[in-house]
Amino acid sequence: MACGFRRSIACQLSRVLDLPPENLIKSISAVPISRKEEVADFQLSVDSLLENNNDHSRPDTQVQARKLAEKLKCDSVVSEISTGQGTVNFKINRELLTKTVLQQVIKDGSKYGLKSELFSGLPQKKIVVEFSSPNIAKKFHVGHLRSTIIGNFIANLKEALGHQVTRINYLGDWGMQFGLLGTGFQLFGYEEKLQSSPLQHLFERLGVHFDEYSGESFYREKSQEVLKLLDSKGLLQKTIKGTAIVDLSGNGDPSSICTLMRSDGTSLYATRDLAAAIDRMDKYNFDTMIYVTDKGQKKHFQQVFQMLQIMGYDWAERCQHVPFGVVQGMKTRKGDVTFLEDVLNEIRLRMLQNMASLKTTKVLENPQETAERVGLAALIIQDFKGLLLSDYQFSWDRVFQSRGDTGVFLQYTHARLHSLEETFGCGYLNDFNTACLQEPQSVSILQHLLRFDEVLYRSSQDLQPRHIVSYLLTLSHLAGMAHKTLYVKDSPPEVAGARLHLFRAVRSVLANGMKLLGITPVCRM
């Protein structure tokens, strides 16, 4: 991907540097677009080739870049080679860039960016993601909203990359408030409660699904087996109060003591999480298990993973905790928001009011559904713009702005591009002339489309959605600027057709990225 351009550059570099192309591909990056000047399409950082040298023996990177550039030649793919600050820059033949990118976007559809050479050789893994995990005996707190949307994003991304993903909702139900005591794990009891809950409604807007619902009560008996195993290994200690503990430090450090059983013999969260992890390995034989919870549980999971290790389960290193920060200042007109249904109601109400005040709003078949989808997009983008670990200050006014870096703006851009296709698409979408897309606005969009695989790769490495969010917002701004100058209406058919292809490619990639984030794109608003 990057439509094969990266590999073509790597092949030429490999002949000069005497290195396999595979060793060079990830060192060649797409150049971020600039509003001030036209930039090259790809660059190779000379630093990345010298990373094995220590600082004292490193040659001047500027000199090295110039020497390397002199040995390279332009060809049918690369039309210009230049140097920057320690980089060698490559400009792709403009007509080839236009034709290849647009054809690739349409051909690959929802897989655009995912077939990249950046992902080649990626082993297909079995991945378990535990997220959402509310206590079904209580109202759903807004904290579960973050776990739900973050976990859904991670599962979506892993699935898109071809991994086998199992989504688990681990329901907190200790205490058995539904009269399930003595009946063991009864799935219908959970489902019945969930069907009538606002969280289930949220799952259906967001397209969130789970492959397994399990609960703490399900691991009550298995928790006793965990305690017996720890005891047999001489790791379980009884305190004067009658509780059972494990000292992870081995020297009595109070901060490293984990309590696993109360004095009355009942197990605690840590014991049940140990039992759940062991059970899931037996059931799914996972390569990775990811827990998505707030950062307050960081120590808890560190201790759980450490205990699995000392119990002899080497696969504990495959377990990963993805922590997130706290949302501050989320209030409705009635006051503090505590429950999810308050958030959903507030989203719907505010979005309907916003849409009613916009002059561009069209008559909609289902304004409630559109308001909810746009509102949830606004909420997700606000949440995903920064580092997941960071706390952030919530602002309803900022969330629902139709201009600027918001989810409303993304939805508005998608709807506007869809409308453009609906209006003119039938007559123009057969073929296009690449010479009609050489304006700076067109080239900037094409260059940005070229970068999508790198953005997906970065998010796949650190599980942070902010890379995709930033990319989509920039794409929407570029489309907005192009829409003002690259007219489809009243343009010659050849020009109109080419521009329509460009805008269709933008809408397709925009929709792909939004769906990965858990957003359902709207076609009208």
Coordinates of N, CA and C in Angstrom, one line a residue, residues 103-199:
Q103 N -8.0 4.6 -8.0 CA -8.4 3.3 -8.3 C -8.3 2.3 -7.1
Q104 N -7.2 2.5 -6.3 CA -7.0 1.7 -5.2 C -8.1 1.9 -4.1
V105 N -8.5 3.1 -3.9 CA -9.5 3.4 -2.9 C -10.8 2.7 -3.3
I106 N -11.2 2.8 -4.6 CA -12.5 2.2 -5.0 C -12.4 0.7 -5.0
K107 N -11.2 0.2 -5.5 CA -11.0 -1.3 -5.6 C -11.0 -1.9 -4.2
D108 N -10.3 -1.4 -3.3 CA -10.1 -2.0 -2.0 C -11.4 -1.7 -1.0
G109 N -12.1 -0.7 -1.3 CA -13.3 -0.4 -0.5 C -13.0 -0.3 1.0
S110 N -13.7 -1.1 1.8 CA -13.5 -1.0 3.2 C -12.1 -1.5 3.7
K111 N -11.4 -2.1 2.8 CA -10.0 -2.7 3.1 C -8.9 -1.7 2.7
Y112 N -9.3 -0.5 2.2 CA -8.2 0.4 1.8 C -7.3 0.8 3.0
G113 N -6.1 0.7 2.8 CA -5.1 1.0 3.9 C -4.7 -0.2 4.7
L114 N -5.6 -1.2 4.7 CA -5.3 -2.4 5.5 C -4.5 -3.5 4.7
K115 N -4.4 -3.3 3.4 CA -3.7 -4.3 2.6 C -2.2 -3.8 2.4
S116 N -1.8 -2.8 3.1 CA -0.5 -2.2 3.0 C 0.6 -3.1 3.3
E117 N 1.8 -2.8 2.6 CA 3.0 -3.6 2.9 C 3.5 -3.4 4.3
L118 N 2.9 -2.4 5.0 CA 3.3 -2.2 6.4 C 2.7 -3.3 7.3
F119 N 1.7 -4.0 6.8 CA 1.0 -5.1 7.5 C 1.4 -6.4 6.9
S120 N 2.3 -6.4 5.9 CA 2.6 -7.7 5.3 C 3.4 -8.6 6.3
G121 N 3.1 -9.9 6.3 CA 3.7 -10.8 7.2 C 3.2 -10.7 8.6
L122 N 2.1 -10.0 8.8 CA 1.5 -9.9 10.1 C 0.8 -11.2 10.5
P123 N 1.2 -11.9 11.5 CA 0.6 -13.1 11.9 C -0.8 -12.9 12.4
Q124 N -1.8 -13.8 11.9 CA -3.1 -13.7 12.4 C -3.2 -14.3 13.8
K125 N -3.8 -13.5 14.7 CA -3.8 -13.9 16.1 C -5.2 -14.1 16.7
K126 N -5.3 -14.8 17.8 CA -6.5 -14.9 18.5 C -6.5 -13.9 19.6
I127 N -7.4 -12.9 19.6 CA -7.3 -11.8 20.5 C -8.7 -11.7 21.3
V128 N -8.6 -11.7 22.6 CA -9.7 -11.5 23.5 C -9.7 -10.0 24.0
V129 N -10.8 -9.3 23.9 CA -11.0 -8.0 24.4 C -12.1 -7.9 25.4
E130 N -11.8 -7.6 26.6 CA -12.8 -7.4 27.7 C -13.1 -6.0 27.8
F131 N -14.3 -5.5 27.6 CA -14.6 -4.1 27.8 C -16.1 -3.9 28.2
S132 N -16.4 -2.7 28.5 CA -17.7 -2.3 28.9 C -18.0 -2.7 30.4
S133 N -18.2 -3.9 30.6 CA -18.2 -4.5 32.0 C -18.9 -3.7 33.1
P134 N -20.2 -3.5 32.9 CA -20.9 -2.8 34.0 C -21.4 -3.7 35.1
N135 N -22.0 -3.2 36.1 CA -22.6 -4.0 37.1 C -24.1 -4.0 36.7
I136 N -24.6 -5.1 36.3 CA -26.0 -5.1 35.8 C -27.1 -4.9 36.9
A137 N -26.7 -4.9 38.1 CA -27.7 -4.7 39.2 C -27.9 -3.2 39.4
K138 N -27.0 -2.4 38.8 CA -27.1 -1.0 39.1 C -27.3 -0.2 37.7
K139 N -27.6 1.1 37.8 CA -27.7 1.9 36.6 C -26.3 2.0 36.0
F140 N -26.3 2.2 34.7 CA -25.1 2.2 34.0 C -24.4 3.6 34.1
H141 N -23.3 3.6 34.6 CA -22.5 4.8 34.9 C -21.8 5.3 33.6
V142 N -21.6 6.6 33.5 CA -20.9 7.1 32.3 C -19.5 6.6 32.1
G143 N -18.9 6.1 33.2 CA -17.6 5.5 33.1 C -17.6 4.3 32.2
H144 N -18.7 3.6 32.1 CA -18.8 2.4 31.3 C -18.8 2.9 29.8
L145 N -19.3 4.1 29.6 CA -19.3 4.6 28.2 C -17.9 4.6 27.6
R146 N -16.9 5.1 28.3 CA -15.6 5.2 27.8 C -15.0 3.8 27.6
S147 N -15.2 2.9 28.5 CA -14.8 1.5 28.3 C -15.4 0.9 27.1
T148 N -16.7 1.2 26.9 CA -17.4 0.6 25.7 C -16.9 1.1 24.4
I149 N -16.7 2.4 24.3 CA -16.3 2.9 23.0 C -14.8 2.7 22.7
I150 N -14.0 2.7 23.7 CA -12.6 2.4 23.5 C -12.4 0.9 23.2
G151 N -13.1 0.0 23.9 CA -13.0 -1.4 23.7 C -13.5 -1.8 22.3
N152 N -14.6 -1.1 21.9 CA -15.2 -1.4 20.6 C -14.2 -1.0 19.5
F153 N -13.5 0.2 19.7 CA -12.5 0.6 18.7 C -11.4 -0.4 18.6
I154 N -10.9 -0.8 19.7 CA -9.7 -1.8 19.7 C -10.2 -3.1 19.0
A155 N -11.3 -3.6 19.3 CA -11.8 -4.8 18.7 C -12.1 -4.6 17.2
N156 N -12.6 -3.5 16.8 CA -12.8 -3.2 15.4 C -11.5 -3.2 14.6
L157 N -10.5 -2.5 15.2 CA -9.2 -2.4 14.5 C -8.6 -3.7 14.4
K158 N -8.6 -4.5 15.4 CA -7.9 -5.8 15.4 C -8.6 -6.7 14.4
E159 N -10.0 -6.7 14.3 CA -10.8 -7.5 13.4 C -10.4 -7.0 11.9
A160 N -10.4 -5.7 11.7 CA -10.1 -5.2 10.4 C -8.7 -5.7 9.9
L161 N -7.8 -5.9 10.8 CA -6.5 -6.4 10.4 C -6.4 -7.9 10.3
G162 N -7.6 -8.5 10.4 CA -7.6 -9.9 10.1 C -7.5 -10.9 11.3
H163 N -7.4 -10.3 12.5 CA -7.3 -11.2 13.7 C -8.6 -11.7 14.1
Q164 N -8.6 -12.9 14.8 CA -9.8 -13.5 15.3 C -10.1 -12.9 16.7
V165 N -11.1 -12.1 16.7 CA -11.4 -11.3 18.0 C -12.6 -11.8 18.7
T166 N -12.4 -12.0 20.0 CA -13.6 -12.4 20.9 C -13.8 -11.2 21.8
R167 N -15.0 -10.7 21.8 CA -15.4 -9.6 22.6 C -16.2 -10.0 23.8
I168 N -15.7 -9.7 25.0 CA -16.3 -10.2 26.2 C -16.8 -9.0 27.1
N169 N -18.0 -9.1 27.5 CA -18.6 -8.2 28.5 C -18.6 -8.9 29.8
Y170 N -17.8 -8.5 30.7 CA -17.7 -9.2 32.0 C -18.6 -8.5 33.0
L171 N -19.7 -9.0 33.3 CA -20.7 -8.3 34.0 C -20.5 -8.4 35.5
G172 N -20.5 -7.3 36.2 CA -20.3 -7.2 37.6 C -21.6 -7.5 38.3
D173 N -21.8 -8.7 38.9 CA -23.1 -9.0 39.5 C -22.9 -9.7 40.9
W174 N -21.7 -9.5 41.5 CA -21.5 -10.2 42.7 C -22.6 -9.8 43.7
G175 N -23.2 -10.7 44.4 CA -24.3 -10.4 45.3 C -25.6 -11.0 44.8
M176 N -25.6 -11.3 43.5 CA -26.8 -12.0 42.9 C -28.1 -11.3 43.1
Q177 N -28.2 -10.0 42.8 CA -29.4 -9.3 43.1 C -30.6 -9.7 42.3
F178 N -30.5 -10.6 41.3 CA -31.6 -10.9 40.5 C -32.3 -12.3 40.9
G179 N -32.0 -12.7 42.0 CA -32.6 -14.0 42.4 C -32.0 -15.2 41.7
L180 N -30.8 -15.0 41.2 CA -30.1 -16.1 40.4 C -29.3 -17.0 41.4
L181 N -29.4 -16.7 42.6 CA -28.6 -17.4 43.6 C -28.9 -18.9 43.6
G182 N -27.9 -19.7 43.4 CA -28.1 -21.1 43.4 C -28.4 -21.7 42.1
T183 N -28.6 -20.8 41.1 CA -29.0 -21.3 39.7 C -27.7 -21.3 38.8
G184 N -26.6 -20.8 39.3 CA -25.4 -20.8 38.5 C -25.5 -19.7 37.5
F185 N -24.7 -19.8 36.4 CA -24.7 -18.8 35.4 C -25.9 -18.9 34.4
Q186 N -26.8 -18.0 34.5 CA -28.0 -18.0 33.6 C -27.9 -16.9 32.6
L187 N -27.6 -17.2 31.4 CA -27.4 -16.1 30.4 C -28.7 -15.3 30.2
F188 N -29.9 -16.0 30.2 CA -31.1 -15.3 30.0 C -31.3 -14.2 31.0
G189 N -30.8 -14.4 32.2 CA -31.0 -13.4 33.3 C -30.3 -12.1 32.9
Y190 N -29.1 -12.3 32.4 CA -28.3 -11.1 32.0 C -29.0 -10.4 30.8
E191 N -29.3 -11.3 29.8 CA -29.8 -10.7 28.5 C -31.1 -10.0 28.7
E192 N -32.0 -10.6 29.6 CA -33.3 -9.9 29.9 C -33.1 -8.6 30.5
K193 N -32.2 -8.5 31.4 CA -31.9 -7.2 32.1 C -31.3 -6.2 31.1
L194 N -30.4 -6.7 30.2 CA -29.7 -5.9 29.2 C -30.6 -5.3 28.2
Q195 N -31.6 -6.1 27.7 CA -32.5 -5.7 26.6 C -33.3 -4.4 27.0
S196 N -33.6 -4.3 28.3 CA -34.4 -3.1 28.7 C -33.5 -2.0 29.2
S197 N -32.2 -2.1 29.0 CA -31.3 -1.1 29.5 C -30.9 -0.1 28.5
P198 N -30.5 1.1 28.9 CA -30.0 2.1 28.0 C -28.7 1.7 27.3
L199 N -27.9 0.8 28.0 CA -26.6 0.4 27.5 C -26.8 -0.5 26.2

